[in-house]
Amino acid sequence: MNFSDSEIVASILTDRGYTATEEIQQADIIFLNTCSIRDNAEQRVKKRLQYFQAMKKKKPGLMIGLLGCMADRLKTVLLEEEQLLDVVAGPDAYRDLPRLLEEVESGQRGVNILLSMEETYADITPVRLETNGVSAFISIMRGCENYCSYCVVPSTRGKERSRDASSIIRESMDLFDQGFREITLLGQNVNSYSWKDGDEEITFARLLEKIAGINPLLRIRFATSHPKDISNDLLETIASHPNICRAIHLPVQSGSSRVLDRMNRKYTREKYMERVAAIRRIIPGCAISTDVITGFCDEREEDHQETLSLMEWVKFDYAFMFKYSERPMTLAADTLQDNVPESVKERRLTEIIDLQQRLSYESNQRDLHTVHEVLIEGDSKRSGDHFMGRNSQNKVVIFPKNNEKPGSYTNVKIQSFTSATLMGDATKTHLFV
Ligand code: SF4
């Protein structure tokens, strides 16, 4: 989401005559786009801002801005007390940036942290930053009202709003015409996307269908799905469109219903397993990845064992794994005690990571000697003689170059693997389906 926001900011400022640079030393304005979901993020932000301040001493007139989730909470300390900032803009205030920059030029500080009930930036065509020319992100909704007790997003990003479907479809078509071949639709909970177009209600499944119909050569991914809302209708839509990727990110967070209840996730272990069974039944071969938080308030040893057993049951292909750290402005910070000792959190996290390492390895092992359709993204990082791409399941595939080009599809037979990567040989380049 944050990267997508940076592209929106780049677009707003490009319209006002600014240009983006990849060389930080050349910049006249530096924006730090922030997210307060993960631990240590604030300390890292502060360190970066201190570094920018040192740059400013050598380059007076350099403007430094803080964007995104942390804007509201850190503005007092970073802007007023420590004076590390010139501009602070919350996630719904990016259109106001040109005015805020003018305020700085006239010797003041520019601050706007107001959240909006409507802002979706639907009419803004993002400037693609750091693009490989093959894959792009499209933000389809903003905000969240699920109020998971550990999460700061509802207070930093405001109410859930879906973006006009026609603007999403237009952006997808434009990207395809520019040569992009994969788009990832982004939202905190894409399953609850909903847009009224006259009498027609466009759900997330209908939106996917419309984008899939643009061209069979355009692959579609999406993130993130909430387990409570992932419907059979959505799964059947994916199953019936080969260009909607066979990969679902379904954050479980914990395998214990008791902990899930404290997290206010609104599903149980059994309900999660039922949804995984539905994915396996309706979309055979679909990869499932997840997020896990260990050591949440009052998590007992038996809860931890339930998380391990659930991971083993699902056989996740990939997982993002974290130990719980309390975030200010969350329900958990206000109402629960962060009472699992650090050493216990660390031990549980190690067990979870070790297990996932084995599950990822076994997942890739099952792909050995099978053929995968790969969308080529560009050169492999390790060797200019190899291409890197992804299969529908979102696994990285490396193979020696023949005459293929980035943005084309090729079939690759897997000859070896690690827990993170598949390696193989291209069998033939072809045009999908
Ligand atoms: S669904 Fe829960 S974890 Fe995800 S953004 Fe919303 S409140 Fe946060």
CSV table of C-alpha atoms and ligand atoms in Angstrom, one decimal:
chain,number,residue,atom,x,y,z
A,1,MET,CA,0.0,0.0,0.0
A,2,ASN,CA,2.8,2.4,0.9
A,3,PHE,CA,4.6,2.0,-2.4
A,4,SER,CA,1.3,2.6,-4.2
A,5,ASP,CA,0.8,5.8,-2.1
A,6,SER,CA,4.3,6.9,-3.1
A,7,GLU,CA,3.3,6.6,-6.8
A,8,ILE,CA,0.2,8.7,-6.1
A,9,VAL,CA,2.4,11.4,-4.4
A,10,ALA,CA,4.8,11.3,-7.4
A,11,SER,CA,1.9,11.9,-9.7
A,12,ILE,CA,0.4,14.8,-7.8
A,13,LEU,CA,3.8,16.5,-7.7
A,14,THR,CA,4.7,15.7,-11.3
A,15,ASP,CA,1.6,17.6,-12.3
A,16,ARG,CA,3.0,20.6,-10.5
A,17,GLY,CA,6.3,20.4,-12.4
A,18,TYR,CA,8.4,18.4,-9.9
A,19,THR,CA,10.3,15.3,-11.2
A,20,ALA,CA,11.3,12.2,-9.2
A,21,THR,CA,15.0,11.3,-8.9
A,22,GLU,CA,16.6,8.1,-7.9
A,23,GLU,CA,19.7,10.0,-6.7
A,24,ILE,CA,19.0,11.3,-3.2
A,25,GLN,CA,21.8,13.8,-3.4
A,26,GLN,CA,20.0,15.5,-6.3
A,27,ALA,CA,16.7,15.9,-4.4
A,28,ASP,CA,15.4,19.2,-3.3
A,29,ILE,CA,12.5,17.6,-1.4
A,30,ILE,CA,12.7,14.2,0.4
A,31,PHE,CA,9.5,12.5,1.5
A,32,LEU,CA,9.6,9.5,3.9
A,33,ASN,CA,6.5,7.4,3.5
A,34,THR,CA,5.8,5.6,6.7
A,35,CYS,CA,3.9,2.6,8.0
A,36,SER,CA,3.4,2.0,11.8
A,37,ILE,CA,2.3,-1.6,11.5
A,38,ARG,CA,5.7,-3.2,12.2
A,39,ASP,CA,8.0,-3.1,15.2
A,40,ASN,CA,11.0,-0.7,15.2
A,41,ALA,CA,9.6,1.3,12.3
A,42,GLU,CA,9.5,4.5,14.3
A,43,GLN,CA,13.1,4.2,15.4
A,44,ARG,CA,14.1,3.6,11.8
A,45,VAL,CA,12.2,6.6,10.7
A,46,LYS,CA,13.9,8.8,13.3
A,47,LYS,CA,17.3,7.6,12.2
A,48,ARG,CA,16.5,8.3,8.5
A,49,LEU,CA,15.3,11.8,9.4
A,50,GLN,CA,18.4,12.5,11.4
A,51,TYR,CA,20.4,11.5,8.3
A,52,PHE,CA,18.3,13.8,6.1
A,53,GLN,CA,18.9,16.7,8.6
A,54,ALA,CA,22.7,16.1,8.3
A,55,MET,CA,22.2,16.4,4.5
A,56,LYS,CA,20.2,19.6,5.0
A,57,LYS,CA,23.1,21.2,6.8
A,58,LYS,CA,25.2,20.8,3.6
A,59,LYS,CA,22.2,21.8,1.4
A,60,PRO,CA,20.1,24.6,3.0
A,61,GLY,CA,16.7,24.7,1.4
A,62,LEU,CA,16.3,21.0,1.3
A,63,MET,CA,12.8,20.2,2.4
A,64,ILE,CA,12.0,17.1,4.4
A,65,GLY,CA,8.5,15.6,4.7
A,66,LEU,CA,6.9,12.7,6.5
A,67,LEU,CA,3.9,11.0,4.8
A,68,GLY,CA,1.6,8.1,5.7
A,69,CYS,CA,0.5,6.3,8.8
A,70,MET,CA,2.9,7.8,11.3
A,71,ALA,CA,2.2,11.4,10.3
A,72,ASP,CA,-0.5,12.0,12.9
A,73,ARG,CA,1.2,10.4,15.9
A,74,LEU,CA,4.8,11.6,15.3
A,75,LYS,CA,4.1,15.1,14.2
A,76,THR,CA,4.4,16.6,17.7
A,77,VAL,CA,7.7,14.9,18.6
A,78,LEU,CA,9.4,15.0,15.1
A,79,LEU,CA,8.1,18.3,13.8
A,80,GLU,CA,7.6,20.5,16.9
A,81,GLU,CA,10.1,19.1,19.5
A,82,GLU,CA,12.9,17.7,17.5
A,83,GLN,CA,12.4,19.9,14.4
A,84,LEU,CA,13.3,17.2,12.0
A,85,LEU,CA,10.6,18.0,9.5
A,86,ASP,CA,9.2,20.7,7.2
A,87,VAL,CA,6.1,18.9,6.0
A,88,VAL,CA,3.8,16.3,7.5
A,89,ALA,CA,0.9,14.8,5.5
A,90,GLY,CA,-1.4,12.0,6.5
A,91,PRO,CA,-2.5,9.3,4.0
A,92,ASP,CA,-5.6,11.3,2.9
A,93,ALA,CA,-3.8,14.7,2.5
A,94,TYR,CA,-1.5,14.0,-0.5
A,95,ARG,CA,-3.5,16.3,-2.8
A,96,ASP,CA,-2.6,19.1,-0.4
A,97,LEU,CA,1.1,18.6,-0.8
A,98,PRO,CA,1.7,21.4,-3.4
A,99,ARG,CA,0.1,23.9,-0.9
A,100,LEU,CA,2.0,22.5,2.0
A,101,LEU,CA,5.3,22.9,0.1
A,102,GLU,CA,4.4,26.5,-0.7
A,103,GLU,CA,3.9,27.1,3.0
A,104,VAL,CA,7.4,25.8,3.7
A,105,GLU,CA,8.8,28.1,1.0
A,106,SER,CA,7.2,31.0,2.7
A,107,GLY,CA,9.0,30.1,6.0
A,108,GLN,CA,6.3,28.1,7.7
A,109,ARG,CA,5.8,24.4,8.3
A,110,GLY,CA,3.2,22.5,6.2
A,111,VAL,CA,0.9,20.1,8.1
A,112,ASN,CA,-2.2,18.3,7.1
A,113,ILE,CA,-3.2,15.1,8.9
A,114,LEU,CA,-7.0,15.1,8.3
A,115,LEU,CA,-8.5,11.8,7.5
A,116,SER,CA,-11.2,11.7,4.8
A,117,MET,CA,-14.4,9.7,4.4
A,118,GLU,CA,-14.2,9.8,0.6
A,119,GLU,CA,-10.6,10.2,-0.6
A,120,THR,CA,-9.6,7.3,-2.9
A,121,TYR,CA,-7.3,9.2,-5.3
A,122,ALA,CA,-9.4,7.5,-8.0
A,123,ASP,CA,-8.7,10.1,-10.7
A,124,ILE,CA,-5.0,10.1,-10.2
A,125,THR,CA,-2.8,8.1,-12.5
A,126,PRO,CA,0.2,7.0,-10.5
A,127,VAL,CA,3.7,7.7,-11.7
A,128,ARG,CA,5.3,4.3,-11.8
A,129,LEU,CA,8.4,4.4,-9.6
A,130,GLU,CA,11.2,1.8,-9.7
A,131,THR,CA,9.2,-0.1,-12.3
A,132,ASN,CA,10.4,-3.2,-14.2
A,133,GLY,CA,7.9,-2.4,-16.9
A,134,VAL,CA,6.1,-5.7,-16.3
A,135,SER,CA,4.4,-5.6,-12.9
A,136,ALA,CA,2.5,-2.8,-11.3
A,137,PHE,CA,0.3,-2.1,-8.3
A,138,ILE,CA,-3.2,-0.6,-8.3
A,139,SER,CA,-4.7,0.6,-5.1
A,140,ILE,CA,-8.5,-0.3,-5.2
A,141,MET,CA,-9.6,0.8,-1.7
A,142,ARG,CA,-8.4,2.6,1.3
A,143,GLY,CA,-8.8,2.4,5.1
A,144,CYS,CA,-10.2,-0.5,7.2
A,145,GLU,CA,-12.9,-0.9,9.8
A,146,ASN,CA,-12.1,-4.4,11.0
A,147,TYR,CA,-10.4,-3.1,14.2
A,148,CYS,CA,-8.1,-6.1,14.8
A,149,SER,CA,-7.0,-5.3,18.3
A,150,TYR,CA,-3.2,-5.2,17.5
A,151,CYS,CA,-3.6,-3.0,14.4
A,152,VAL,CA,-3.2,0.7,14.0
A,153,VAL,CA,-4.6,1.0,10.5
A,154,PRO,CA,-8.2,1.9,11.4
A,155,SER,CA,-6.9,4.9,13.4
A,156,THR,CA,-4.2,6.0,10.9
A,157,ARG,CA,-5.9,5.3,7.6
A,158,GLY,CA,-9.6,5.8,8.5
A,159,LYS,CA,-12.8,4.4,7.2
A,160,GLU,CA,-13.0,1.8,4.5
A,161,ARG,CA,-13.6,3.3,1.0
A,162,SER,CA,-13.7,1.6,-2.3
A,163,ARG,CA,-12.5,3.3,-5.4
A,164,ASP,CA,-14.6,3.9,-8.5
A,165,ALA,CA,-14.5,0.6,-10.5
A,166,SER,CA,-14.3,2.3,-13.9
A,167,SER,CA,-11.2,4.2,-12.9
A,168,ILE,CA,-9.6,0.9,-11.8
A,169,ILE,CA,-10.5,-0.8,-15.1
A,170,ARG,CA,-9.2,2.2,-17.1
A,171,GLU,CA,-5.9,2.2,-15.2
A,172,SER,CA,-5.6,-1.6,-15.8
A,173,MET,CA,-6.2,-1.1,-19.5
A,174,ASP,CA,-3.7,1.7,-19.7
A,175,LEU,CA,-1.0,-0.4,-18.0
A,176,PHE,CA,-1.6,-3.2,-20.4
A,177,ASP,CA,-1.3,-0.9,-23.3
A,178,GLN,CA,2.0,0.4,-21.9
A,179,GLY,CA,3.3,-3.2,-21.9
A,180,PHE,CA,2.7,-4.2,-18.3
A,181,ARG,CA,1.6,-7.8,-18.0
A,182,GLU,CA,0.8,-8.2,-14.3
A,183,ILE,CA,-1.1,-6.0,-11.9
A,184,THR,CA,-1.6,-6.5,-8.2
A,185,LEU,CA,-4.8,-5.0,-6.8
A,186,LEU,CA,-4.2,-3.6,-3.3
A,187,GLY,CA,-6.4,-2.9,-0.3
A,188,GLN,CA,-6.3,-3.7,3.4
A,189,ASN,CA,-9.2,-6.1,2.8
A,190,VAL,CA,-9.9,-6.5,-0.9
A,191,ASN,CA,-12.7,-9.0,-0.3
A,192,SER,CA,-15.0,-6.3,1.0
A,193,TYR,CA,-14.5,-4.1,-2.1
A,194,SER,CA,-17.9,-2.8,-3.2
A,195,TRP,CA,-18.9,-0.2,-5.8
A,196,LYS,CA,-22.3,0.8,-7.1
A,197,ASP,CA,-22.4,1.5,-10.8
A,198,GLY,CA,-26.0,2.5,-11.4
A,199,ASP,CA,-28.1,-0.6,-10.5
A,200,GLU,CA,-25.1,-2.8,-10.8
A,201,GLU,CA,-23.2,-3.7,-7.6
A,202,ILE,CA,-19.6,-4.5,-8.4
A,203,THR,CA,-18.2,-6.8,-5.8
A,204,PHE,CA,-14.5,-7.8,-5.7
A,205,ALA,CA,-15.3,-11.0,-7.7
A,206,ARG,CA,-17.0,-8.9,-10.4
A,207,LEU,CA,-14.1,-6.4,-10.5
A,208,LEU,CA,-11.7,-9.3,-10.9
A,209,GLU,CA,-13.8,-10.7,-13.7
A,210,LYS,CA,-13.9,-7.4,-15.5
A,211,ILE,CA,-10.1,-6.9,-15.3
A,212,ALA,CA,-9.4,-10.5,-16.3
A,213,GLY,CA,-11.5,-9.8,-19.4
A,214,ILE,CA,-9.2,-7.0,-20.6
A,215,ASN,CA,-6.7,-9.5,-22.1
A,216,PRO,CA,-5.7,-13.1,-21.3
A,217,LEU,CA,-2.1,-11.9,-21.4
A,218,LEU,CA,-2.7,-9.7,-18.3
A,219,ARG,CA,-2.1,-11.5,-15.0
A,220,ILE,CA,-3.9,-10.4,-12.0
A,221,ARG,CA,-2.9,-10.7,-8.3
A,222,PHE,CA,-4.5,-9.2,-5.2
A,223,ALA,CA,-3.7,-8.6,-1.5
A,224,THR,CA,-4.8,-8.8,1.2
A,225,SER,CA,-7.8,-11.1,1.8
A,226,HIS,CA,-9.5,-11.3,5.2
A,227,PRO,CA,-10.4,-14.9,6.0
A,228,LYS,CA,-13.8,-13.9,7.3
A,229,ASP,CA,-14.8,-12.5,3.9
A,230,ILE,CA,-13.2,-14.8,1.3
A,231,SER,CA,-16.3,-16.2,-0.4
A,232,ASN,CA,-16.9,-19.2,-2.7
A,233,ASP,CA,-18.1,-16.7,-5.4
A,234,LEU,CA,-14.6,-15.2,-5.3
A,235,LEU,CA,-12.9,-18.6,-5.4
A,236,GLU,CA,-15.0,-19.7,-8.3
A,237,THR,CA,-14.3,-16.5,-10.2
A,238,ILE,CA,-10.5,-17.1,-9.8
A,239,ALA,CA,-10.9,-20.8,-10.8
A,240,SER,CA,-12.7,-19.9,-14.0
A,241,HIS,CA,-10.1,-17.3,-15.2
A,242,PRO,CA,-6.6,-18.7,-16.0
A,243,ASN,CA,-5.1,-15.2,-15.8
A,244,ILE,CA,-6.2,-14.6,-12.2
A,245,CYS,CA,-3.1,-16.0,-10.4
A,246,ARG,CA,-3.3,-19.1,-8.3
A,247,ALA,CA,-2.0,-17.5,-5.1
A,248,ILE,CA,-4.0,-16.3,-2.1
A,249,HIS,CA,-2.5,-14.4,0.8
A,250,LEU,CA,-4.7,-15.3,3.7
A,251,PRO,CA,-3.3,-13.9,7.0
A,252,VAL,CA,-4.1,-16.3,9.8
A,253,GLN,CA,-2.2,-14.5,12.6
A,254,SER,CA,-2.8,-17.3,15.1
A,255,GLY,CA,-3.9,-21.0,15.1
A,256,SER,CA,-5.7,-20.6,18.4
A,257,SER,CA,-9.4,-19.5,18.5
A,258,ARG,CA,-8.8,-18.1,22.0
A,259,VAL,CA,-6.1,-15.8,20.7
A,260,LEU,CA,-8.0,-15.0,17.5
A,261,ASP,CA,-10.8,-13.8,19.7
A,262,ARG,CA,-8.5,-11.5,21.7
A,263,MET,CA,-7.1,-10.3,18.4
A,264,ASN,CA,-10.7,-9.5,17.3
A,265,ARG,CA,-10.1,-11.3,14.0
A,266,LYS,CA,-13.8,-12.4,13.7
A,267,TYR,CA,-13.0,-16.0,12.7
A,268,THR,CA,-12.1,-19.2,14.5
A,269,ARG,CA,-9.4,-21.8,13.8
A,270,GLU,CA,-12.1,-24.0,12.4
A,271,LYS,CA,-13.5,-21.3,10.1
A,272,TYR,CA,-10.1,-20.6,8.8
A,273,MET,CA,-9.5,-24.3,8.1
A,274,GLU,CA,-12.9,-24.5,6.4
A,275,ARG,CA,-11.9,-21.6,4.0
A,276,VAL,CA,-8.5,-23.2,3.3
A,277,ALA,CA,-10.4,-26.5,2.4
A,278,ALA,CA,-12.6,-24.5,0.1
A,279,ILE,CA,-9.6,-23.0,-1.7
A,280,ARG,CA,-8.1,-26.4,-2.1
A,281,ARG,CA,-11.4,-27.8,-3.4
A,282,ILE,CA,-12.3,-25.0,-5.8
A,283,ILE,CA,-8.8,-23.9,-7.0
A,284,PRO,CA,-6.6,-27.0,-7.0
A,285,GLY,CA,-2.9,-26.0,-7.1
A,286,CYS,CA,-3.5,-22.6,-5.5
A,287,ALA,CA,-0.6,-21.4,-3.3
A,288,ILE,CA,-1.6,-20.1,0.1
A,289,SER,CA,0.6,-17.7,2.0
A,290,THR,CA,0.0,-16.1,5.4
A,291,ASP,CA,1.0,-13.7,8.2
A,292,VAL,CA,1.6,-15.0,11.7
A,293,ILE,CA,2.0,-13.0,14.9
A,294,THR,CA,3.5,-14.9,17.8
A,295,GLY,CA,3.5,-13.9,21.5
A,296,PHE,CA,0.2,-11.9,21.4
A,297,CYS,CA,-1.2,-10.8,24.8
A,298,ASP,CA,-1.8,-13.8,27.1
A,299,GLU,CA,-0.8,-16.3,24.4
A,300,ARG,CA,-0.2,-19.6,26.2
A,301,GLU,CA,2.0,-22.5,25.2
A,302,GLU,CA,-1.0,-24.5,24.0
A,303,ASP,CA,-2.0,-21.6,21.8
A,304,HIS,CA,1.4,-21.6,20.3
A,305,GLN,CA,1.2,-25.3,19.6
A,306,GLU,CA,-2.1,-24.8,17.9
A,307,THR,CA,-0.4,-22.2,15.6
A,308,LEU,CA,2.3,-24.7,14.7
A,309,SER,CA,-0.3,-27.5,14.1
A,310,LEU,CA,-2.4,-25.2,11.9
A,311,MET,CA,0.6,-24.2,9.8
A,312,GLU,CA,1.5,-27.9,9.4
A,313,TRP,CA,-2.1,-28.7,8.4
A,314,VAL,CA,-2.4,-25.9,5.8
A,315,LYS,CA,1.2,-26.4,4.5
A,316,PHE,CA,1.6,-22.7,3.8
A,317,ASP,CA,3.8,-22.0,0.8
A,318,TYR,CA,5.2,-18.8,2.3
A,319,ALA,CA,4.7,-16.8,5.5
A,320,PHE,CA,5.5,-13.4,7.0
A,321,MET,CA,6.2,-14.1,10.7
A,322,PHE,CA,6.6,-11.6,13.5
A,323,LYS,CA,6.6,-11.4,17.3
A,324,TYR,CA,4.0,-9.2,18.8
A,325,SER,CA,4.9,-5.7,19.8
A,326,GLU,CA,2.4,-3.3,21.2
A,327,ARG,CA,1.5,-0.4,18.9
A,328,PRO,CA,0.1,2.8,20.5
A,329,MET,CA,-3.5,3.8,19.4
A,330,THR,CA,-4.6,0.1,19.2
A,331,LEU,CA,-7.4,-1.7,21.1
A,332,ALA,CA,-4.7,-4.1,22.5
A,333,ALA,CA,-2.6,-1.3,23.8
A,334,ASP,CA,-5.7,0.2,25.6
A,335,THR,CA,-7.3,-3.0,26.9
A,336,LEU,CA,-4.8,-6.0,27.0
A,337,GLN,CA,-1.5,-6.7,28.6
A,338,ASP,CA,1.6,-7.4,26.5
A,339,ASN,CA,2.5,-10.1,29.0
A,340,VAL,CA,4.4,-12.8,27.1
A,341,PRO,CA,8.1,-12.5,28.0
A,342,GLU,CA,10.5,-11.4,25.2
A,343,SER,CA,12.5,-14.6,25.5
A,344,VAL,CA,9.3,-16.7,25.1
A,345,LYS,CA,8.3,-14.6,22.1
A,346,GLU,CA,11.7,-15.2,20.5
A,347,ARG,CA,11.7,-18.9,21.1
A,348,ARG,CA,8.2,-19.3,19.7
A,349,LEU,CA,9.1,-17.1,16.6
A,350,THR,CA,12.2,-19.3,16.0
A,351,GLU,CA,10.0,-22.4,16.1
A,352,ILE,CA,7.5,-20.9,13.7
A,353,ILE,CA,10.2,-19.7,11.3
A,354,ASP,CA,11.9,-23.1,11.4
A,355,LEU,CA,8.7,-24.9,10.6
A,356,GLN,CA,7.8,-22.5,7.7
A,357,GLN,CA,11.3,-23.0,6.3
A,358,ARG,CA,10.6,-26.7,6.1
A,359,LEU,CA,7.1,-26.2,4.6
A,360,SER,CA,8.4,-23.8,2.0
A,361,TYR,CA,11.2,-26.3,1.1
A,362,GLU,CA,8.6,-29.1,0.8
A,363,SER,CA,6.3,-26.9,-1.3
A,364,ASN,CA,9.1,-26.2,-3.7
A,365,GLN,CA,10.2,-29.9,-3.7
A,366,ARG,CA,6.7,-30.8,-5.0
A,367,ASP,CA,7.4,-28.6,-8.0
A,368,LEU,CA,10.5,-30.5,-9.0
A,369,HIS,CA,10.4,-31.8,-12.6
A,370,THR,CA,7.1,-30.1,-13.3
A,371,VAL,CA,6.5,-27.4,-15.9
A,372,HIS,CA,5.4,-23.9,-14.9
A,373,GLU,CA,4.2,-20.9,-16.9
A,374,VAL,CA,6.5,-18.0,-16.0
A,375,LEU,CA,6.1,-14.3,-16.6
A,376,ILE,CA,9.6,-13.0,-17.2
A,377,GLU,CA,10.3,-9.9,-15.0
A,378,GLY,CA,13.9,-9.2,-15.9
A,379,ASP,CA,17.5,-10.3,-15.3
A,380,SER,CA,18.2,-12.5,-12.3
A,381,LYS,CA,20.0,-10.7,-9.5
A,382,ARG,CA,22.7,-13.4,-9.4
A,383,SER,CA,23.6,-13.6,-13.1
A,384,GLY,CA,23.1,-11.6,-16.3
A,385,ASP,CA,22.8,-14.9,-18.1
A,386,HIS,CA,19.6,-15.8,-16.3
A,387,PHE,CA,16.1,-14.4,-16.3
A,388,MET,CA,13.9,-14.1,-13.2
A,389,GLY,CA,10.2,-14.5,-13.3
A,390,ARG,CA,7.2,-15.8,-11.3
A,391,ASN,CA,4.8,-18.6,-11.8
A,392,SER,CA,1.1,-18.2,-11.1
A,393,GLN,CA,1.7,-19.3,-7.5
A,394,ASN,CA,4.0,-16.3,-7.1
A,395,LYS,CA,7.1,-18.4,-6.7
A,396,VAL,CA,10.4,-16.9,-8.0
A,397,VAL,CA,11.7,-19.0,-11.0
A,398,ILE,CA,15.2,-18.5,-12.4
A,399,PHE,CA,16.3,-20.0,-15.7
A,400,PRO,CA,19.0,-19.5,-18.4
A,401,LYS,CA,18.2,-16.9,-21.1
A,402,ASN,CA,17.5,-18.0,-24.6
A,403,ASN,CA,15.7,-15.6,-26.9
A,404,GLU,CA,12.9,-14.6,-24.5
A,405,LYS,CA,12.1,-11.0,-23.4
A,406,PRO,CA,10.9,-9.5,-20.1
A,407,GLY,CA,7.1,-9.2,-20.2
A,408,SER,CA,6.7,-12.5,-22.2
A,409,TYR,CA,5.6,-15.9,-20.9
A,410,THR,CA,7.6,-19.0,-21.1
A,411,ASN,CA,7.3,-22.5,-19.8
A,412,VAL,CA,10.0,-23.6,-17.4
A,413,LYS,CA,10.7,-27.1,-16.3
A,414,ILE,CA,12.0,-27.1,-12.7
A,415,GLN,CA,15.3,-28.9,-12.3
A,416,SER,CA,16.4,-27.8,-8.8
A,417,PHE,CA,15.2,-25.6,-5.9
A,418,THR,CA,15.8,-24.0,-2.5
A,419,SER,CA,13.2,-23.0,0.0
A,420,ALA,CA,13.0,-19.6,-1.6
A,421,THR,CA,13.5,-20.2,-5.4
A,422,LEU,CA,12.8,-22.6,-8.2
A,423,MET,CA,15.5,-23.1,-10.9
A,424,GLY,CA,14.9,-24.7,-14.3
A,425,ASP,CA,15.1,-24.5,-18.1
A,426,ALA,CA,12.7,-22.8,-20.5
A,427,THR,CA,10.9,-25.3,-22.7
A,428,LYS,CA,9.1,-23.0,-25.0
A,429,THR,CA,7.9,-19.3,-25.1
A,430,HIS,CA,4.2,-19.0,-25.7
A,431,LEU,CA,1.3,-16.7,-25.5
A,432,PHE,CA,-0.5,-17.9,-22.3
A,433,VAL,CA,-3.5,-20.3,-22.2
B,1,SF4,S1,-8.0,-6.3,8.6
B,1,SF4,FE1,-7.2,-6.0,10.7
B,1,SF4,S2,-5.0,-6.2,10.5
B,1,SF4,FE2,-5.8,-5.8,8.4
B,1,SF4,S3,-5.7,-3.6,8.2
B,1,SF4,FE3,-7.8,-4.0,9.0
B,1,SF4,S4,-7.6,-3.9,11.2
B,1,SF4,FE4,-5.5,-4.0,10.4
